[in-house]
């Protein structure tokens, strides 16, 4: 299945090569699985948004999910 | 420390001792207390009976980190409420070191002349502004530097303030003498203009120190706070590298980035105007552009930036999140150079960028330009400085413009436009917008921290039970604004208890008090209550603590939710009687 994946700020360095926003993943992949595959240190992935809602590391992706992953950030 | 009283009618200045009741106050608590004590809540904000108060925070001027804030207070012509608007830049620290706890500007001149208040170690005097009157802020600041020397502190208004437009802000200069640090919100620049005061010029011709009652305690606190700021990921890394605009992508992912006049929560051009894009372009262009820029000496967070034109020359500083969003996503504009130009026009004319961006978006909705048409937006915004009838409509802000053109999608509370967080997607910030004493204002109680960023807690943005959260954030914020710290220290100290203690210890060190971290909320609520009382006496009721009606019936994509926080929750935020009763019963 496919998800739309975006890594932001300092996490952009972990984007899979040739990745154009859409990523093919296996059914049953969780956020944690994906982070491990990409080599993102788990504690750096502080905020994971899927379809506009914050999810935890054990979230299992569904086909077509829009995923945004952020390190600790803030502004104002 | 002294109070400086300035009477614009008689053009007299005088230093007076600090009354005992103000001894432990600074920043926002001081400006608001003076306004409550001395200003008739029913007065016309641009008439002789309003006052304008400038106060550095309690620790401002010391070596405490990120503490160079200036509070400006008065009755707001935009909202009709009490107002404290707060800015960085260099003048606040200089005023504090010169021993000035507050400047109170009263009354108005009988003529139409503009004046300049010059302050140095030997005293203060009012001078005719002469050829400096009417100048845009960039030219003004450079002329002042030529005449009074490098490093002169400047607090001033642009043409918008001189024209008494409701969206006029008050500029403070940054370390490069740029005018981009604004006490922008609430139209206090118009109050300054109504008093005939073009600028306050601060010359620190003698190095003095802010008195510190307990140096040891102060140093201990300063170290704890600095450690927190330099170890927390957000204040040591994210803000420094990407600036506040790092929020563009995250608010967009969360579906809460107001787009095209609050008609959607996602903007397809978000990535192009994000903090990441600012960082990347700045690196590529080289020249004077930079990130990790401090707005005053001693800021360890350094969230500010300098945006360079494609050829590397200076364009504007800073492009921060709120401006980037207001002039960008909210107008459907996805070009950082256009946003920079709009920001430059705001800085030069003397306008608040949030209000200006929301005004342009309403104007676009009215058909004055297409959403996304950057060149037309630039033309429209330039009208303000020219003082044309259209310019004056736009210069009077979002609500005024919405009325002028019959636009019902008007995102304001108490006449002030909303900042860069959609309340239909993030309910707690909507509770803050509705219930602060200031009109729609994110800095009054930044619940975004726990609702979106997992800082200072982890709260679901979609739930409506946010009264306590909003109250707690509003109270803590008043304390931080009073101490003179930049609000961004909150990200670190909400997560690191020693940092929070350190902040309180620096204040205790300066004042000789024994406040605890519990006192922060207690004092914050006490000071808030005073502001609420002013607003009540000015005629505000619960019915004003509401969001605009369209948010109740227009669903906001992508979540397709409406504003559904019940009025009882809004009314509970400041129902201190309910609180007291619960406490007695408990
Ligand atoms: S964090 Fe940013 S706004 Fe705050 S004092 Fe530092 S540079 Fe100025």
XYZ file of C-alpha atoms and ligand atoms in Angstrom:
670
model
C 0.000 0.000 0.000
C 0.994 3.630 -0.378
C 1.270 6.469 2.090
C 2.094 10.126 1.586
C 5.114 10.804 3.767
C 6.789 14.062 4.759
C 9.708 14.455 7.128
C 10.302 17.956 8.424
C 13.018 20.182 9.871
C 16.083 18.212 10.984
C 14.414 14.918 10.055
C 14.522 15.698 6.353
C 17.968 14.087 6.152
C 16.312 10.710 6.742
C 14.010 10.905 3.712
C 14.363 7.684 1.703
C 16.312 8.294 -1.503
C 14.344 9.218 -4.605
C 11.275 9.605 -2.433
C 8.790 12.048 -3.928
C 6.303 12.273 -1.105
C 4.714 8.886 -1.777
C 6.059 5.724 -0.225
C 5.226 2.085 -0.823
C 5.009 0.140 2.467
C 3.897 -3.317 3.572
C 0.500 -3.868 5.127
C 0.673 -3.776 8.903
C 3.612 -1.321 9.070
C 3.535 0.798 12.223
C 5.021 4.240 12.765
C 7.814 2.653 14.764
C 8.597 0.138 11.996
C 8.833 2.927 9.466
C 11.089 5.063 11.654
C 13.406 2.141 12.282
C 13.605 1.343 8.558
C 14.499 4.925 7.747
C 17.017 5.081 10.595
C 15.261 7.914 12.425
C 16.145 7.894 16.141
C 12.789 7.293 17.865
C 13.262 10.063 20.401
C 13.775 12.517 17.546
C 10.374 11.750 16.041
C 8.529 13.709 18.669
C 5.412 14.534 16.671
C 3.752 12.204 14.205
C 0.659 13.489 12.451
C -1.507 11.165 10.361
C -4.361 12.763 8.426
C -4.154 15.793 10.701
C -4.275 13.873 13.991
C -1.388 13.143 16.296
C -0.679 9.407 16.645
C 1.645 7.246 18.712
C 4.482 4.992 17.628
C 2.218 1.915 17.596
C -0.161 3.367 14.988
C -0.611 1.003 12.017
C -0.765 2.778 8.660
C -3.718 2.530 6.315
C -3.598 2.895 2.573
C -3.540 6.534 1.518
C -2.544 7.957 4.924
C -0.978 11.409 4.910
C 1.927 11.327 7.359
C 4.009 14.211 8.737
C 6.863 13.573 11.153
C 8.586 16.301 13.151
C 11.416 16.597 15.650
C 10.736 18.739 18.759
C 9.693 22.124 17.345
C 7.816 25.215 18.439
C 7.234 28.808 17.443
C 4.673 31.461 18.100
C 14.346 53.320 39.609
C 11.933 56.106 38.639
C 8.721 56.713 36.752
C 8.976 59.222 33.939
C 5.824 61.269 33.425
C 5.417 63.068 30.148
C 2.597 65.555 29.616
C 2.096 66.202 25.922
C -0.284 69.113 26.524
C 2.195 71.164 28.512
C 5.203 69.461 26.952
C 6.647 68.825 30.364
C 8.618 65.876 31.645
C 9.298 64.861 35.216
C 10.808 61.962 37.107
C 8.920 60.727 40.153
C 9.655 58.087 42.784
C 8.028 54.693 42.452
C 4.902 54.462 44.608
C 5.052 51.489 46.981
C 2.157 49.758 45.189
C 4.213 49.578 41.992
C 7.516 48.531 43.571
C 7.107 44.826 42.806
C 5.613 45.346 39.364
C 7.152 45.649 35.924
C 6.266 44.932 32.308
C 2.635 44.005 31.744
C 1.487 44.024 35.389
C 2.839 47.549 35.699
C 1.437 48.958 32.449
C -1.957 47.406 33.204
C -1.970 48.596 36.826
C -1.164 52.148 35.813
C -3.877 52.080 33.139
C -6.387 50.686 35.651
C -5.451 53.326 38.232
C -5.246 56.332 35.967
C -7.374 55.841 32.856
C -11.152 56.129 32.710
C -12.256 52.839 31.099
C -14.913 54.723 29.176
C -12.539 57.252 27.642
C -12.007 57.532 23.902
C -8.768 55.668 23.200
C -7.535 58.468 20.941
C -8.679 61.312 23.188
C -6.827 63.240 25.910
C -7.860 60.922 28.726
C -6.148 57.795 27.508
C -2.535 57.224 28.531
C 0.252 55.266 26.972
C 2.618 53.441 29.287
C 5.966 51.877 28.421
C 7.590 49.502 30.904
C 10.573 47.172 30.693
C 10.104 43.897 32.550
C 11.365 43.274 36.081
C 14.589 41.544 35.022
C 14.998 43.429 31.730
C 18.386 45.108 31.510
C 20.063 42.447 33.637
C 22.064 39.582 32.178
C 19.127 37.168 32.555
C 18.769 35.377 29.203
C 16.144 36.426 26.596
C 14.733 39.101 28.865
C 14.845 42.300 26.842
C 11.127 42.861 26.488
C 9.186 46.098 26.534
C 5.517 46.194 27.498
C 3.372 48.946 26.060
C -0.038 49.515 27.616
C -3.089 51.681 27.088
C -6.737 51.476 26.164
C -6.795 49.978 22.694
C -8.537 51.860 19.890
C -8.844 48.582 17.970
C -10.523 46.538 20.680
C -11.757 49.091 23.207
C -10.209 46.912 25.912
C -7.141 47.337 28.031
C -4.085 46.388 26.020
C -0.574 45.238 26.624
C 1.527 44.708 23.560
C 5.029 43.498 23.921
C 8.203 43.681 21.850
C 11.863 42.759 21.800
C 14.585 44.873 20.244
C 17.158 46.980 22.042
C 15.366 49.919 23.746
C 13.848 48.096 26.737
C 17.178 47.007 28.196
C 18.557 50.507 27.787
C 15.580 52.117 29.523
C 15.885 49.683 32.412
C 19.603 50.329 32.834
C 18.946 54.075 32.790
C 16.761 53.473 35.850
C 13.375 53.952 34.173
C 10.705 51.601 35.428
C 7.974 53.122 33.305
C 7.210 56.054 31.034
C 3.673 57.418 31.291
C 2.613 59.570 28.365
C -0.445 61.711 29.074
C -2.791 64.125 27.333
C -2.297 65.651 23.898
C -0.750 68.787 22.406
C -3.079 71.585 21.304
C -1.373 71.792 17.931
C -0.805 69.138 15.262
C 2.943 68.989 15.765
C 4.805 65.738 16.299
C 7.399 65.457 19.045
C 10.278 63.250 20.054
C 11.053 62.279 23.610
C 14.794 62.042 24.081
C 16.080 60.154 27.089
C 19.675 59.853 28.247
C 21.570 59.529 31.516
C 21.104 63.192 32.323
C 17.318 63.180 31.961
C 14.581 63.546 29.401
C 13.331 66.265 27.075
C 10.664 66.742 24.427
C 11.884 68.024 21.081
C 9.916 68.952 17.967
C 10.127 66.079 15.484
C 10.746 68.578 12.671
C 11.727 66.861 9.448
C 11.535 63.434 11.110
C 7.736 63.631 11.234
C 5.922 61.681 8.536
C 8.889 59.466 7.755
C 8.621 55.748 7.114
C 10.355 53.640 9.732
C 13.388 52.568 7.705
C 14.346 56.116 6.804
C 13.445 57.313 10.278
C 15.706 54.805 11.992
C 18.640 55.555 9.752
C 18.260 59.323 10.210
C 18.120 58.868 13.971
C 21.254 56.776 13.877
C 23.025 59.440 11.820
C 22.020 62.171 14.228
C 22.214 60.443 17.594
C 24.760 57.720 16.995
C 24.938 54.006 16.483
C 23.234 51.894 19.117
C 20.551 54.482 19.889
C 17.361 52.810 21.113
C 14.301 53.754 19.086
C 10.633 53.289 19.970
C 8.589 54.897 17.214
C 5.548 54.992 14.978
C 5.366 55.094 11.204
C 2.870 57.013 9.069
C 0.065 54.633 10.147
C 0.438 55.750 13.757
C 0.669 59.393 12.799
C -2.607 58.965 10.866
C -4.111 57.310 13.972
C -5.094 54.183 12.061
C -6.430 51.380 14.208
C -3.827 48.903 12.988
C -0.843 51.063 13.868
C 1.850 49.386 15.920
C 4.866 50.681 17.805
C 8.302 49.742 16.482
C 11.391 48.920 18.512
C 14.706 48.743 16.686
C 16.769 45.573 16.575
C 20.514 45.225 16.850
C 21.037 46.245 13.204
C 18.745 49.263 13.660
C 15.930 47.647 11.655
C 12.400 48.601 12.794
C 10.985 45.055 12.718
C 10.390 44.399 16.433
C 6.834 45.590 16.928
C 4.518 46.030 19.863
C 2.102 45.532 17.055
C -1.221 44.416 18.308
C -4.172 46.527 19.288
C -3.427 49.819 17.578
C -1.299 51.383 20.300
C 0.647 53.179 17.561
C -2.502 55.216 16.951
C -2.581 56.166 20.640
C 1.031 57.324 20.359
C 0.106 59.291 17.234
C -2.882 60.841 19.007
C -0.463 62.163 21.615
C 1.740 63.726 18.978
C 4.636 61.488 19.944
C 6.586 60.239 16.944
C 9.302 58.497 18.906
C 11.153 57.848 22.101
C 14.886 57.908 21.574
C 17.070 56.276 24.187
C 20.743 57.107 24.466
C 22.737 55.113 26.963
C 25.609 57.528 27.394
C 26.560 56.138 30.765
C 26.640 52.441 31.671
C 24.544 51.781 34.721
C 23.129 48.604 36.158
C 19.662 47.481 37.095
C 19.652 47.188 40.908
C 19.615 43.575 42.105
C 18.556 42.933 45.712
C 20.025 39.442 46.042
C 22.793 38.853 43.559
C 23.519 35.313 44.647
C 19.941 34.179 44.182
C 19.694 36.012 40.886
C 22.822 34.287 39.570
C 21.597 30.912 40.706
C 18.281 31.426 38.938
C 19.910 32.785 35.818
C 22.101 29.730 35.541
C 19.166 27.339 35.981
C 17.144 29.160 33.370
C 20.040 29.362 30.915
C 20.699 25.649 31.346
C 17.048 24.906 30.578
C 17.083 27.100 27.460
C 20.321 25.663 26.145
C 19.327 22.053 26.792
C 15.694 21.972 25.619
C 15.477 20.875 21.981
C 13.077 23.604 21.010
C 14.903 26.596 22.481
C 18.402 25.363 21.681
C 17.786 23.940 18.241
C 14.438 24.237 16.443
C 13.820 27.939 17.051
C 17.430 28.845 16.421
C 17.726 27.010 13.111
C 14.291 27.355 11.593
C 12.816 30.339 13.402
C 9.203 30.457 14.449
C 8.081 29.704 10.873
C 8.958 26.082 11.545
C 5.302 26.047 12.615
C 3.986 26.464 9.064
C 4.409 22.798 8.174
C 3.229 21.505 11.492
C 0.075 23.607 11.617
C -0.552 22.553 8.046
C -0.184 18.856 8.892
C -2.454 19.366 11.880
C -5.073 20.912 9.589
C -5.058 24.125 11.604
C -3.209 26.577 9.326
C -5.827 29.205 8.472
C -5.857 29.549 4.706
C -7.510 32.110 2.372
C -9.261 34.083 5.048
C -9.996 31.200 7.379
C -11.773 29.095 4.780
C -9.503 26.024 5.036
C -7.029 24.526 7.484
C -4.446 23.470 4.925
C -2.494 25.437 2.358
C -1.081 23.651 -0.689
C 1.789 26.173 -0.793
C 2.809 25.621 2.845
C 6.152 23.965 2.117
C 7.237 26.926 -0.013
C 6.799 29.423 2.829
C 7.919 27.169 5.683
C 10.742 27.705 8.158
C 12.589 24.960 6.323
C 12.293 26.959 3.077
C 13.469 30.141 4.840
C 16.456 28.273 6.222
C 17.335 26.684 2.904
C 16.941 29.810 0.782
C 18.862 31.902 3.277
C 21.737 29.426 3.108
C 21.716 29.416 -0.692
C 21.443 33.148 -1.235
C 24.190 34.098 1.181
C 24.788 37.831 1.622
C 23.283 39.457 4.711
C 20.548 36.843 5.182
C 20.797 34.717 8.285
C 18.896 32.560 10.724
C 19.695 32.210 14.433
C 19.556 35.991 14.811
C 18.951 37.540 18.267
C 16.532 40.482 18.434
C 18.429 41.931 21.378
C 21.749 41.281 23.124
C 21.562 38.366 25.533
C 18.956 36.236 23.786
C 20.179 32.666 23.837
C 17.233 31.320 21.803
C 17.765 33.577 18.754
C 14.581 32.757 16.845
C 14.893 35.779 14.592
C 16.172 35.938 11.014
C 17.242 38.383 8.339
C 15.733 37.760 4.901
C 17.886 38.693 1.926
C 16.797 39.479 -1.626
C 17.915 37.076 -4.375
C 21.121 39.150 -4.761
C 21.950 38.756 -1.062
C 21.108 42.339 -0.049
C 18.912 43.191 2.951
C 15.175 42.863 2.470
C 13.504 42.528 5.851
C 13.961 41.226 9.392
C 12.460 39.131 10.762
C 10.070 36.940 8.790
C 8.421 35.215 11.665
C 5.645 32.665 11.716
C 2.694 34.958 12.304
C 3.719 37.390 9.563
C 4.651 34.600 7.167
C 1.254 33.017 7.690
C -0.836 36.215 7.711
C 0.729 37.680 4.579
C 1.243 34.231 3.037
C -1.126 31.293 3.574
C -3.985 33.460 4.769
C -3.810 35.441 1.516
C -3.130 32.334 -0.576
C 0.390 33.660 -1.311
C 3.176 31.076 -1.566
C 6.151 33.256 -2.492
C 8.571 34.223 0.308
C 9.908 37.244 -1.586
C 6.381 38.636 -1.882
C 5.761 37.919 1.793
C 9.052 39.653 2.622
C 7.980 42.729 0.643
C 4.584 42.839 2.370
C 6.342 42.464 5.707
C 8.720 45.291 4.755
C 5.768 47.554 3.904
C 4.188 46.764 7.289
C 7.433 47.554 9.096
C 7.948 50.763 7.158
C 4.381 52.055 7.413
C 4.095 50.947 11.025
C 1.486 48.196 10.831
C 0.935 44.992 12.747
C 1.583 42.141 10.316
C -1.099 39.827 11.699
C -3.823 42.424 11.433
C -2.515 43.562 8.028
C -2.535 40.028 6.622
C -6.033 39.316 7.906
C -7.174 42.649 6.460
C -5.729 41.819 3.045
C -7.425 38.427 3.139
C -10.781 40.049 3.889
C -10.121 42.530 1.072
C -9.412 39.596 -1.244
C -12.618 37.961 -0.166
C -14.360 41.225 -1.010
C -12.913 41.005 -4.523
C -10.248 43.740 -4.284
C -7.689 41.147 -5.386
C -7.602 37.448 -6.162
C -6.334 35.180 -3.403
C -2.718 34.477 -4.233
C -2.171 37.686 -6.217
C 0.972 38.953 -4.506
C 1.519 42.006 -6.717
C -1.999 43.252 -6.112
C -1.592 42.646 -2.378
C 1.568 44.771 -2.411
C -0.276 47.562 -4.239
C -3.165 47.457 -1.775
C -0.890 47.560 1.265
C 1.051 50.523 -0.161
C -2.208 52.498 -0.163
C -2.093 52.630 3.631
C 1.080 54.692 3.819
C -0.281 57.060 1.174
C -3.310 57.774 3.324
C -5.803 57.375 0.469
C -9.397 56.609 1.455
C -8.878 52.938 0.531
C -5.587 52.944 2.432
C -7.309 54.302 5.515
C -9.963 51.599 5.344
C -7.309 48.889 5.132
C -5.177 50.598 7.782
C -8.049 50.398 10.210
C -7.835 46.629 10.258
C -9.795 43.511 9.555
C -13.146 44.269 11.126
C -13.312 47.787 9.732
C -12.493 46.474 6.249
C -15.013 43.640 6.554
C -17.697 46.189 7.416
C -16.665 48.508 4.621
C -17.050 45.731 2.058
C -19.848 43.637 3.585
C -17.737 40.561 4.349
C -19.238 38.298 7.013
C -16.316 35.898 7.276
C -14.485 38.238 9.595
C -12.066 36.390 11.907
C -11.921 38.782 14.856
C -12.616 38.770 18.581
C -13.273 42.127 20.222
C -12.259 43.736 16.958
C -8.813 42.165 16.773
C -7.958 39.635 14.104
C -7.002 36.094 14.921
C -3.443 34.897 14.622
C -2.168 31.787 12.848
C -4.077 28.958 14.546
C -7.537 27.816 13.483
C -9.812 27.529 16.502
C -12.089 25.018 14.760
C -9.113 22.646 14.562
C -7.419 23.588 17.854
C -10.070 24.300 20.451
C -7.936 25.478 23.365
C -6.437 28.366 21.435
C -9.981 29.370 20.480
C -10.840 29.461 24.171
C -7.866 31.776 24.665
C -8.906 34.007 21.732
C -12.407 34.317 23.139
C -11.495 34.968 26.740
C -8.277 36.952 26.934
C -8.460 40.535 28.033
C -6.768 41.500 24.766
C -9.039 40.350 21.918
C -7.927 37.447 19.713
C -4.331 36.924 20.768
C -2.285 33.731 20.814
C 0.459 35.111 23.044
C -2.045 35.643 25.857
C -2.285 31.912 26.533
C -0.386 29.699 24.141
C -2.222 26.395 24.492
C -0.733 25.383 21.137
C 2.258 24.127 23.161
C 0.427 21.123 24.657
C -2.261 20.844 21.971
C -0.009 20.683 18.924
C 3.633 20.556 19.984
C 3.604 18.215 22.989
C 5.406 20.831 25.010
C 4.255 21.431 28.582
C 1.841 18.486 28.333
C 0.000 16.483 25.713
C -3.571 17.543 25.081
C -5.895 16.565 22.231
C -6.608 19.704 20.173
C -10.077 18.445 19.195
C -11.620 18.293 22.674
C -13.596 21.202 24.034
C -12.880 20.984 27.784
C -10.235 23.674 27.771
C -11.251 26.228 30.412
C -8.625 25.261 32.960
C -5.919 24.902 30.366
C -6.626 28.359 28.955
C -6.788 29.896 32.436
C -3.476 28.361 33.524
C -1.686 29.494 30.367
C -3.131 32.985 30.579
C -2.024 33.360 34.196
C 1.525 32.089 33.653
C 1.844 34.322 30.607
C 1.052 37.464 32.587
C 3.893 36.582 34.935
C 6.372 36.030 32.097
C 5.269 39.302 30.446
C 5.720 41.040 33.768
C 9.168 39.629 34.370
C 10.233 40.842 30.928
C 11.126 37.468 29.524
C 10.452 36.540 25.949
C 7.454 34.228 25.939
C 9.515 31.627 24.124
C 11.301 30.698 27.344
C 7.999 28.988 28.175
C 8.772 26.080 25.841
C 11.768 25.155 27.968
C 10.478 25.982 31.424
C 7.137 24.205 30.979
C 9.088 20.985 30.446
C 12.037 21.597 32.789
C 10.983 22.412 36.370
C 14.446 23.733 37.363
C 14.191 26.255 34.554
C 10.833 27.431 35.874
C 12.317 27.781 39.361
C 15.255 29.619 37.881
C 12.961 32.137 36.237
C 11.204 32.834 39.536
C 14.556 33.074 41.335
C 15.833 35.723 38.939
C 12.744 37.777 39.709
C 13.170 37.207 43.448
C 16.832 38.116 43.063
C 16.007 41.459 41.493
C 13.131 42.334 43.838
C 14.195 40.680 47.096
C 10.905 38.769 47.188
C 10.328 35.126 48.134
C 7.864 34.126 45.468
C 7.524 30.443 44.724
C 6.494 28.759 41.507
C 2.957 28.535 42.949
C 2.874 32.282 43.271
C 3.303 32.578 39.515
C -0.276 31.453 38.865
C -1.665 33.249 41.895
C -0.105 36.574 40.914
C -0.919 36.030 37.257
C -4.602 35.546 38.084
C -4.604 38.582 40.342
C -3.159 40.748 37.585
C -5.544 39.274 35.013
C -8.477 40.064 37.248
C -7.467 43.704 37.289
C -7.445 43.756 33.469
C -10.852 42.060 33.373
C -12.256 44.696 35.714
C -11.082 47.455 33.411
C -12.801 45.769 30.487
C -16.007 45.317 32.456
C -16.008 48.970 33.402
C -15.438 49.776 29.720
C -18.677 47.903 28.959
C -17.519 44.403 28.051
C -19.556 41.390 29.123
C -19.492 37.625 28.655
C -21.245 38.127 25.336
C -18.007 39.632 24.038
C -16.020 36.527 25.003
C -17.139 34.722 21.875
C -15.743 33.737 18.509
C -17.303 35.052 15.297
C -20.549 33.389 14.323
C -19.401 31.993 10.956
C -17.113 29.571 12.763
C -20.161 27.940 14.309
C -21.757 27.073 10.984
C -18.931 26.879 8.426
C -17.117 23.554 8.519
C -13.388 23.838 8.172
C -11.587 21.330 5.970
C -9.704 19.001 6.297
C -11.302 18.025 9.627
C -14.668 19.463 8.617
C -15.372 20.647 12.138
C -17.088 23.766 13.414
C -16.455 25.785 16.561
C -18.418 23.828 19.119
C -17.016 24.859 22.488
C -20.052 25.588 24.677
C -20.425 29.120 26.039
C -20.382 27.757 29.606
C -16.813 26.597 29.088
C -15.804 30.019 27.858
C -17.514 31.661 30.818
C -15.784 29.325 33.248
C -12.309 30.516 32.225
C -12.495 33.674 34.279
C -15.276 32.786 36.676
C -13.091 33.226 39.732
C -16.113 32.971 42.034
C -16.721 29.427 40.869
C -13.044 28.774 41.482
C -13.147 30.270 44.979
C -16.270 28.292 45.880
C -14.772 25.074 44.591
C -11.670 25.748 46.629
C -13.643 26.449 49.814
C -15.777 23.363 49.268
C -12.761 21.215 48.457
S 13.545 34.195 21.241
Fe 13.274 35.448 19.410
S 11.727 36.996 19.920
Fe 12.430 36.048 21.825
S 14.009 37.458 22.554
Fe 15.028 35.861 21.354
S 15.192 36.594 19.250
Fe 13.727 37.913 20.359
